């Protein structure tokens, strides 16, 4: 008979399992550092905030906290490892046993040093980064910057360059335009940012707004702005962050009816409309600063103040 890995790496003189009915669950996945596990909770044997012990072959392996519990699974955060060898043997789809609460009766010999466990006194404590997110445990998963997570998305609105309504007066082969001067308009925009190295971020921004009666009365034009930025994060007071940036912005216009063959439009006017659309497209350097103010862990108020846009909205790190 083949020797079991559980028997090979377990000191039976120090550990013993009592006669107790344990619930069995399945490990769905784990983080790169193996500090966070996603478990099933088919038997509904634990809830958010519970301390539980994970066993393999009825041998204690790790102890931890249920930080999140949903219908799809439960997030198990490791706080203590009983057996390093058995801990490494836990992989996705492994069936493990779970005991909720006190596990002292599972061990004949108690550890010499008792690790202080995080106390959960309210629902807010489940999302307290100071207690639940130990920076040393996440060095392998993040760049170690002031913002721990490496991804951020943003959605909001801003003020971008636009145009006033424009009309043409045609005299023979010449079209004279009136109006059409630059103004500001509200623009919907969104962005995605990624932390390449510690506190250095790259960001892609997309903005869009419509202009009515431009380049001529009755026409509608959509203005798209695409911006790439590189940023450096600087800590500020009271949970604020400042990210000076430099980038490049490309402006593109979509005006399907400009210069069309609609009845009654003079050739000179068609040419003028197409010229206005082509001249409005632009490529420029973008310089500015992004301001972030943390609301709760993971959520920020965000403002962009730069040569490319003045924007406000909400950002989420993940």
PDB file of C-alpha atoms in Angstrom, residues 18-255:
ATOM      1  CA  UNK A  18     -11.409  14.188  18.145  1.00  0.00           C
ATOM      2  CA  UNK A  19     -14.424  12.144  17.247  1.00  0.00           C
ATOM      3  CA  UNK A  20     -16.359  14.956  15.640  1.00  0.00           C
ATOM      4  CA  UNK A  21     -18.568  15.299  12.579  1.00  0.00           C
ATOM      5  CA  UNK A  22     -16.782  17.704  10.263  1.00  0.00           C
ATOM      6  CA  UNK A  23     -18.316  19.459   7.261  1.00  0.00           C
ATOM      7  CA  UNK A  24     -16.618  18.962   3.910  1.00  0.00           C
ATOM      8  CA  UNK A  25     -16.107  21.686   1.312  1.00  0.00           C
ATOM      9  CA  UNK A  26     -14.161  22.089  -1.940  1.00  0.00           C
ATOM     10  CA  UNK A  27     -11.283  24.489  -2.612  1.00  0.00           C
ATOM     11  CA  UNK A  28     -12.226  26.360  -5.794  1.00  0.00           C
ATOM     12  CA  UNK A  29      -9.109  28.505  -6.261  1.00  0.00           C
ATOM     13  CA  UNK A  30      -6.397  30.386  -4.367  1.00  0.00           C
ATOM     14  CA  UNK A  31      -4.322  33.527  -4.771  1.00  0.00           C
ATOM     15  CA  UNK A  32      -0.740  33.452  -6.033  1.00  0.00           C
ATOM     16  CA  UNK A  33       0.615  33.797  -2.481  1.00  0.00           C
ATOM     17  CA  UNK A  34      -1.848  31.136  -1.216  1.00  0.00           C
ATOM     18  CA  UNK A  35      -3.015  33.536   1.497  1.00  0.00           C
ATOM     19  CA  UNK A  36      -6.561  33.773   0.135  1.00  0.00           C
ATOM     20  CA  UNK A  37      -8.685  30.730  -0.739  1.00  0.00           C
ATOM     21  CA  UNK A  38     -12.120  30.548  -2.355  1.00  0.00           C
ATOM     22  CA  UNK A  39     -14.192  27.722  -0.822  1.00  0.00           C
ATOM     23  CA  UNK A  40     -17.644  26.326  -1.356  1.00  0.00           C
ATOM     24  CA  UNK A  41     -20.113  26.629   1.506  1.00  0.00           C
ATOM     25  CA  UNK A  42     -22.563  23.942   0.440  1.00  0.00           C
ATOM     26  CA  UNK A  43     -23.507  22.973   3.992  1.00  0.00           C
ATOM     27  CA  UNK A  44     -23.802  26.606   5.169  1.00  0.00           C
ATOM     28  CA  UNK A  45     -21.530  25.789   8.079  1.00  0.00           C
ATOM     29  CA  UNK A  46     -19.899  29.219   8.473  1.00  0.00           C
ATOM     30  CA  UNK A  47     -20.610  32.910   7.893  1.00  0.00           C
ATOM     31  CA  UNK A  48     -18.718  36.171   7.371  1.00  0.00           C
ATOM     32  CA  UNK A  49     -16.459  36.987  10.327  1.00  0.00           C
ATOM     33  CA  UNK A  50     -16.139  33.369  11.519  1.00  0.00           C
ATOM     34  CA  UNK A  51     -12.770  31.871  12.344  1.00  0.00           C
ATOM     35  CA  UNK A  52     -12.493  28.387  10.900  1.00  0.00           C
ATOM     36  CA  UNK A  53      -9.848  25.682  10.614  1.00  0.00           C
ATOM     37  CA  UNK A  54      -9.235  23.835   7.359  1.00  0.00           C
ATOM     38  CA  UNK A  55      -8.281  20.159   7.677  1.00  0.00           C
ATOM     39  CA  UNK A  56      -6.912  17.683   5.161  1.00  0.00           C
ATOM     40  CA  UNK A  57      -7.535  14.033   5.976  1.00  0.00           C
ATOM     41  CA  UNK A  58      -8.868  15.176   9.381  1.00  0.00           C
ATOM     42  CA  UNK A  59      -5.502  16.780  10.159  1.00  0.00           C
ATOM     43  CA  UNK A  60      -5.411  20.538  10.953  1.00  0.00           C
ATOM     44  CA  UNK A  61      -3.655  22.430   8.163  1.00  0.00           C
ATOM     45  CA  UNK A  62      -4.489  26.152   8.342  1.00  0.00           C
ATOM     46  CA  UNK A  63      -6.629  28.497  10.386  1.00  0.00           C
ATOM     47  CA  UNK A  64      -8.184  31.656   9.024  1.00  0.00           C
ATOM     48  CA  UNK A  65     -11.024  34.137   8.731  1.00  0.00           C
ATOM     49  CA  UNK A  66     -14.082  34.040   6.481  1.00  0.00           C
ATOM     50  CA  UNK A  67     -13.806  37.565   5.048  1.00  0.00           C
ATOM     51  CA  UNK A  68     -16.644  37.222   2.507  1.00  0.00           C
ATOM     52  CA  UNK A  69     -19.457  34.731   2.005  1.00  0.00           C
ATOM     53  CA  UNK A  70     -21.704  34.645  -1.087  1.00  0.00           C
ATOM     54  CA  UNK A  71     -23.747  32.076  -2.977  1.00  0.00           C
ATOM     55  CA  UNK A  72     -20.805  31.486  -5.330  1.00  0.00           C
ATOM     56  CA  UNK A  73     -18.318  30.781  -2.539  1.00  0.00           C
ATOM     57  CA  UNK A  74     -16.544  32.064   0.536  1.00  0.00           C
ATOM     58  CA  UNK A  75     -13.245  33.975   0.778  1.00  0.00           C
ATOM     59  CA  UNK A  76     -10.964  32.345   3.373  1.00  0.00           C
ATOM     60  CA  UNK A  77      -7.998  34.464   4.570  1.00  0.00           C
ATOM     61  CA  UNK A  78      -5.138  32.460   6.109  1.00  0.00           C
ATOM     62  CA  UNK A  79      -3.910  33.712   9.502  1.00  0.00           C
ATOM     63  CA  UNK A  80      -2.021  30.645  10.790  1.00  0.00           C
ATOM     64  CA  UNK A  81      -0.399  27.608   9.154  1.00  0.00           C
ATOM     65  CA  UNK A  82      -0.288  24.412  11.223  1.00  0.00           C
ATOM     66  CA  UNK A  83       1.444  22.193   8.650  1.00  0.00           C
ATOM     67  CA  UNK A  84       3.538  23.659   5.851  1.00  0.00           C
ATOM     68  CA  UNK A  85       3.728  20.376   3.951  1.00  0.00           C
ATOM     69  CA  UNK A  86      -0.016  19.774   3.989  1.00  0.00           C
ATOM     70  CA  UNK A  87      -0.604  23.463   3.238  1.00  0.00           C
ATOM     71  CA  UNK A  88       1.349  23.080  -0.020  1.00  0.00           C
ATOM     72  CA  UNK A  89      -0.698  20.007  -0.879  1.00  0.00           C
ATOM     73  CA  UNK A  90      -3.964  21.963  -1.031  1.00  0.00           C
ATOM     74  CA  UNK A  91      -4.762  22.785  -4.656  1.00  0.00           C
ATOM     75  CA  UNK A  92      -7.995  23.682  -6.493  1.00  0.00           C
ATOM     76  CA  UNK A  93     -10.684  20.962  -6.341  1.00  0.00           C
ATOM     77  CA  UNK A  94      -9.205  19.514  -3.126  1.00  0.00           C
ATOM     78  CA  UNK A  95     -11.849  18.285  -0.678  1.00  0.00           C
ATOM     79  CA  UNK A  96     -11.130  19.628   2.812  1.00  0.00           C
ATOM     80  CA  UNK A  97     -12.839  19.451   6.192  1.00  0.00           C
ATOM     81  CA  UNK A  98     -13.917  22.590   8.026  1.00  0.00           C
ATOM     82  CA  UNK A  99     -14.405  23.234  11.730  1.00  0.00           C
ATOM     83  CA  UNK A 100     -15.880  26.505  12.903  1.00  0.00           C
ATOM     84  CA  UNK A 101     -14.660  28.360  15.995  1.00  0.00           C
ATOM     85  CA  UNK A 102     -12.366  26.881  18.664  1.00  0.00           C
ATOM     86  CA  UNK A 103     -10.026  24.151  17.382  1.00  0.00           C
ATOM     87  CA  UNK A 104      -7.927  23.632  20.528  1.00  0.00           C
ATOM     88  CA  UNK A 105      -9.386  20.171  21.159  1.00  0.00           C
ATOM     89  CA  UNK A 106      -7.911  19.052  17.809  1.00  0.00           C
ATOM     90  CA  UNK A 107      -4.383  19.349  19.144  1.00  0.00           C
ATOM     91  CA  UNK A 108      -2.787  17.530  22.084  1.00  0.00           C
ATOM     92  CA  UNK A 109       0.145  19.947  22.109  1.00  0.00           C
ATOM     93  CA  UNK A 110      -0.637  23.637  21.820  1.00  0.00           C
ATOM     94  CA  UNK A 111       1.722  25.929  19.937  1.00  0.00           C
ATOM     95  CA  UNK A 112       4.302  27.651  22.148  1.00  0.00           C
ATOM     96  CA  UNK A 113       3.361  31.071  20.759  1.00  0.00           C
ATOM     97  CA  UNK A 114      -0.242  31.961  20.226  1.00  0.00           C
ATOM     98  CA  UNK A 115      -0.796  34.306  17.309  1.00  0.00           C
ATOM     99  CA  UNK A 116      -3.105  37.197  18.084  1.00  0.00           C
ATOM    100  CA  UNK A 117      -6.193  36.949  15.939  1.00  0.00           C
ATOM    101  CA  UNK A 118      -8.060  39.848  14.398  1.00  0.00           C
ATOM    102  CA  UNK A 119     -11.239  40.661  16.279  1.00  0.00           C
ATOM    103  CA  UNK A 120     -14.356  41.253  14.232  1.00  0.00           C
ATOM    104  CA  UNK A 121     -16.716  43.498  16.187  1.00  0.00           C
ATOM    105  CA  UNK A 122     -18.831  44.964  13.376  1.00  0.00           C
ATOM    106  CA  UNK A 123     -19.509  44.575   9.647  1.00  0.00           C
ATOM    107  CA  UNK A 124     -17.187  47.503   8.905  1.00  0.00           C
ATOM    108  CA  UNK A 125     -14.243  45.551  10.376  1.00  0.00           C
ATOM    109  CA  UNK A 126     -14.557  43.044   7.518  1.00  0.00           C
ATOM    110  CA  UNK A 127     -13.403  45.756   5.110  1.00  0.00           C
ATOM    111  CA  UNK A 128     -10.699  47.322   7.323  1.00  0.00           C
ATOM    112  CA  UNK A 129      -7.492  47.182   5.288  1.00  0.00           C
ATOM    113  CA  UNK A 130      -5.368  47.788   8.411  1.00  0.00           C
ATOM    114  CA  UNK A 131      -6.495  44.507   9.996  1.00  0.00           C
ATOM    115  CA  UNK A 132      -7.340  42.254   7.065  1.00  0.00           C
ATOM    116  CA  UNK A 133      -4.755  43.231   4.454  1.00  0.00           C
ATOM    117  CA  UNK A 134      -1.256  42.655   5.765  1.00  0.00           C
ATOM    118  CA  UNK A 135       1.100  44.414   3.371  1.00  0.00           C
ATOM    119  CA  UNK A 136       3.768  41.703   3.722  1.00  0.00           C
ATOM    120  CA  UNK A 137       1.305  39.008   2.668  1.00  0.00           C
ATOM    121  CA  UNK A 138       0.489  40.795  -0.576  1.00  0.00           C
ATOM    122  CA  UNK A 139       3.979  41.712  -1.770  1.00  0.00           C
ATOM    123  CA  UNK A 140       3.809  38.913  -4.354  1.00  0.00           C
ATOM    124  CA  UNK A 141       0.470  40.122  -5.732  1.00  0.00           C
ATOM    125  CA  UNK A 142       0.963  43.914  -5.853  1.00  0.00           C
ATOM    126  CA  UNK A 143       3.725  46.351  -6.718  1.00  0.00           C
ATOM    127  CA  UNK A 144       3.887  47.615  -3.124  1.00  0.00           C
ATOM    128  CA  UNK A 145       2.745  51.135  -4.001  1.00  0.00           C
ATOM    129  CA  UNK A 146       0.693  53.532  -1.901  1.00  0.00           C
ATOM    130  CA  UNK A 147      -2.411  52.040  -3.557  1.00  0.00           C
ATOM    131  CA  UNK A 148      -2.173  48.273  -2.989  1.00  0.00           C
ATOM    132  CA  UNK A 149      -4.195  47.078  -5.982  1.00  0.00           C
ATOM    133  CA  UNK A 150      -2.735  47.455  -9.467  1.00  0.00           C
ATOM    134  CA  UNK A 151      -5.925  48.134 -11.472  1.00  0.00           C
ATOM    135  CA  UNK A 152      -8.308  51.087 -11.443  1.00  0.00           C
ATOM    136  CA  UNK A 153     -11.341  52.019 -13.532  1.00  0.00           C
ATOM    137  CA  UNK A 154     -13.017  55.435 -13.698  1.00  0.00           C
ATOM    138  CA  UNK A 155     -16.342  56.730 -14.966  1.00  0.00           C
ATOM    139  CA  UNK A 156     -17.707  60.266 -14.839  1.00  0.00           C
ATOM    140  CA  UNK A 157     -18.144  63.444 -16.844  1.00  0.00           C
ATOM    141  CA  UNK A 158     -16.011  66.393 -17.815  1.00  0.00           C
ATOM    142  CA  UNK A 159     -15.727  69.578 -19.808  1.00  0.00           C
ATOM    143  CA  UNK A 160     -14.097  69.272 -23.226  1.00  0.00           C
ATOM    144  CA  UNK A 161     -13.596  71.572 -26.213  1.00  0.00           C
ATOM    145  CA  UNK A 162     -16.588  71.722 -28.546  1.00  0.00           C
ATOM    146  CA  UNK A 163     -18.190  74.072 -31.122  1.00  0.00           C
ATOM    147  CA  UNK A 164     -21.112  76.476 -31.294  1.00  0.00           C
ATOM    148  CA  UNK A 165     -23.755  76.021 -34.022  1.00  0.00           C
ATOM    149  CA  UNK A 166     -22.545  77.135 -37.475  1.00  0.00           C
ATOM    150  CA  UNK A 167     -24.330  78.299 -40.616  1.00  0.00           C
ATOM    151  CA  UNK A 168     -23.178  79.109 -44.168  1.00  0.00           C
ATOM    152  CA  UNK A 169     -23.973  81.843 -46.642  1.00  0.00           C
ATOM    153  CA  UNK A 170     -23.253  80.734 -50.201  1.00  0.00           C
ATOM    154  CA  UNK A 171     -22.344  83.308 -52.890  1.00  0.00           C
ATOM    155  CA  UNK A 172     -21.507  81.596 -56.155  1.00  0.00           C
ATOM    156  CA  UNK A 173     -18.614  79.246 -55.483  1.00  0.00           C
ATOM    157  CA  UNK A 174     -17.804  80.782 -52.075  1.00  0.00           C
ATOM    158  CA  UNK A 175     -19.284  79.680 -48.745  1.00  0.00           C
ATOM    159  CA  UNK A 176     -19.061  82.097 -45.805  1.00  0.00           C
ATOM    160  CA  UNK A 177     -19.441  80.557 -42.345  1.00  0.00           C
ATOM    161  CA  UNK A 178     -20.877  82.259 -39.261  1.00  0.00           C
ATOM    162  CA  UNK A 179     -20.694  80.851 -35.742  1.00  0.00           C
ATOM    163  CA  UNK A 180     -18.840  77.591 -35.239  1.00  0.00           C
ATOM    164  CA  UNK A 181     -16.390  79.072 -32.723  1.00  0.00           C
ATOM    165  CA  UNK A 182     -14.958  76.904 -29.943  1.00  0.00           C
ATOM    166  CA  UNK A 183     -16.778  76.436 -26.649  1.00  0.00           C
ATOM    167  CA  UNK A 184     -16.907  73.873 -23.846  1.00  0.00           C
ATOM    168  CA  UNK A 185     -19.367  70.979 -23.611  1.00  0.00           C
ATOM    169  CA  UNK A 186     -20.125  68.248 -21.082  1.00  0.00           C
ATOM    170  CA  UNK A 187     -18.507  64.974 -22.071  1.00  0.00           C
ATOM    171  CA  UNK A 188     -18.986  61.426 -20.759  1.00  0.00           C
ATOM    172  CA  UNK A 189     -15.670  59.674 -20.201  1.00  0.00           C
ATOM    173  CA  UNK A 190     -14.139  56.573 -18.718  1.00  0.00           C
ATOM    174  CA  UNK A 191     -10.642  55.226 -18.162  1.00  0.00           C
ATOM    175  CA  UNK A 192      -8.597  52.206 -17.130  1.00  0.00           C
ATOM    176  CA  UNK A 193      -5.285  52.548 -15.268  1.00  0.00           C
ATOM    177  CA  UNK A 194      -2.629  49.944 -14.426  1.00  0.00           C
ATOM    178  CA  UNK A 195       0.255  50.201 -11.953  1.00  0.00           C
ATOM    179  CA  UNK A 196       3.355  49.113 -13.924  1.00  0.00           C
ATOM    180  CA  UNK A 197       5.875  49.539 -11.101  1.00  0.00           C
ATOM    181  CA  UNK A 198       5.628  51.019  -7.634  1.00  0.00           C
ATOM    182  CA  UNK A 199       3.557  54.253  -7.830  1.00  0.00           C
ATOM    183  CA  UNK A 200       3.965  54.501 -11.638  1.00  0.00           C
ATOM    184  CA  UNK A 201       0.677  54.147 -13.542  1.00  0.00           C
ATOM    185  CA  UNK A 202      -0.340  54.080 -17.194  1.00  0.00           C
ATOM    186  CA  UNK A 203      -3.883  55.093 -18.147  1.00  0.00           C
ATOM    187  CA  UNK A 204      -6.110  55.013 -21.209  1.00  0.00           C
ATOM    188  CA  UNK A 205      -9.009  57.495 -21.374  1.00  0.00           C
ATOM    189  CA  UNK A 206     -11.978  57.610 -23.760  1.00  0.00           C
ATOM    190  CA  UNK A 207     -14.376  60.576 -23.971  1.00  0.00           C
ATOM    191  CA  UNK A 208     -17.420  61.231 -26.159  1.00  0.00           C
ATOM    192  CA  UNK A 209     -19.939  64.033 -26.702  1.00  0.00           C
ATOM    193  CA  UNK A 210     -22.317  65.161 -29.465  1.00  0.00           C
ATOM    194  CA  UNK A 211     -22.463  68.570 -31.129  1.00  0.00           C
ATOM    195  CA  UNK A 212     -25.730  69.728 -32.702  1.00  0.00           C
ATOM    196  CA  UNK A 213     -25.927  72.070 -35.719  1.00  0.00           C
ATOM    197  CA  UNK A 214     -22.253  71.671 -36.555  1.00  0.00           C
ATOM    198  CA  UNK A 215     -20.625  71.943 -39.072  1.00  0.00           C
ATOM    199  CA  UNK A 216     -23.990  73.262 -40.342  1.00  0.00           C
ATOM    200  CA  UNK A 217     -27.554  73.731 -39.169  1.00  0.00           C
ATOM    201  CA  UNK A 218     -29.386  70.402 -39.018  1.00  0.00           C
ATOM    202  CA  UNK A 219     -26.227  68.279 -38.815  1.00  0.00           C
ATOM    203  CA  UNK A 220     -24.950  66.394 -35.780  1.00  0.00           C
ATOM    204  CA  UNK A 221     -21.331  65.503 -35.100  1.00  0.00           C
ATOM    205  CA  UNK A 222     -19.870  63.115 -32.518  1.00  0.00           C
ATOM    206  CA  UNK A 223     -16.489  64.042 -31.053  1.00  0.00           C
ATOM    207  CA  UNK A 224     -14.292  61.227 -29.714  1.00  0.00           C
ATOM    208  CA  UNK A 225     -11.176  61.843 -27.606  1.00  0.00           C
ATOM    209  CA  UNK A 226      -8.610  59.095 -26.947  1.00  0.00           C
ATOM    210  CA  UNK A 227      -5.842  59.854 -24.430  1.00  0.00           C
ATOM    211  CA  UNK A 228      -2.882  57.842 -23.163  1.00  0.00           C
ATOM    212  CA  UNK A 229      -1.167  58.980 -19.961  1.00  0.00           C
ATOM    213  CA  UNK A 230       1.733  58.027 -17.701  1.00  0.00           C
ATOM    214  CA  UNK A 231       1.419  59.085 -14.056  1.00  0.00           C
ATOM    215  CA  UNK A 232       3.422  59.122 -10.839  1.00  0.00           C
ATOM    216  CA  UNK A 233       1.555  58.833  -7.534  1.00  0.00           C
ATOM    217  CA  UNK A 234       2.329  61.166  -4.627  1.00  0.00           C
ATOM    218  CA  UNK A 235       0.727  60.739  -1.183  1.00  0.00           C
ATOM    219  CA  UNK A 236      -1.278  63.642   0.213  1.00  0.00           C
ATOM    220  CA  UNK A 237      -2.947  64.299   3.577  1.00  0.00           C
ATOM    221  CA  UNK A 238      -6.276  62.850   4.733  1.00  0.00           C
ATOM    222  CA  UNK A 239      -6.378  59.835   2.365  1.00  0.00           C
ATOM    223  CA  UNK A 240      -5.623  61.899  -0.740  1.00  0.00           C
ATOM    224  CA  UNK A 241      -3.297  61.159  -3.655  1.00  0.00           C
ATOM    225  CA  UNK A 242      -1.893  63.357  -6.434  1.00  0.00           C
ATOM    226  CA  UNK A 243      -0.806  61.949  -9.795  1.00  0.00           C
ATOM    227  CA  UNK A 244       0.927  64.393 -12.154  1.00  0.00           C
ATOM    228  CA  UNK A 245       0.742  63.076 -15.715  1.00  0.00           C
ATOM    229  CA  UNK A 246       1.930  63.587 -19.252  1.00  0.00           C
ATOM    230  CA  UNK A 247       0.352  61.950 -22.267  1.00  0.00           C
ATOM    231  CA  UNK A 248      -0.926  62.243 -25.802  1.00  0.00           C
ATOM    232  CA  UNK A 249      -4.485  62.933 -26.972  1.00  0.00           C
ATOM    233  CA  UNK A 250      -6.088  62.132 -30.327  1.00  0.00           C
ATOM    234  CA  UNK A 251      -9.377  63.820 -31.288  1.00  0.00           C
ATOM    235  CA  UNK A 252     -11.550  62.250 -33.980  1.00  0.00           C
ATOM    236  CA  UNK A 253     -14.902  63.464 -35.382  1.00  0.00           C
ATOM    237  CA  UNK A 254     -17.768  61.439 -36.805  1.00  0.00           C
ATOM    238  CA  UNK A 255     -20.135  63.542 -38.935  1.00  0.00           C
TER     239      UNK A 255
END
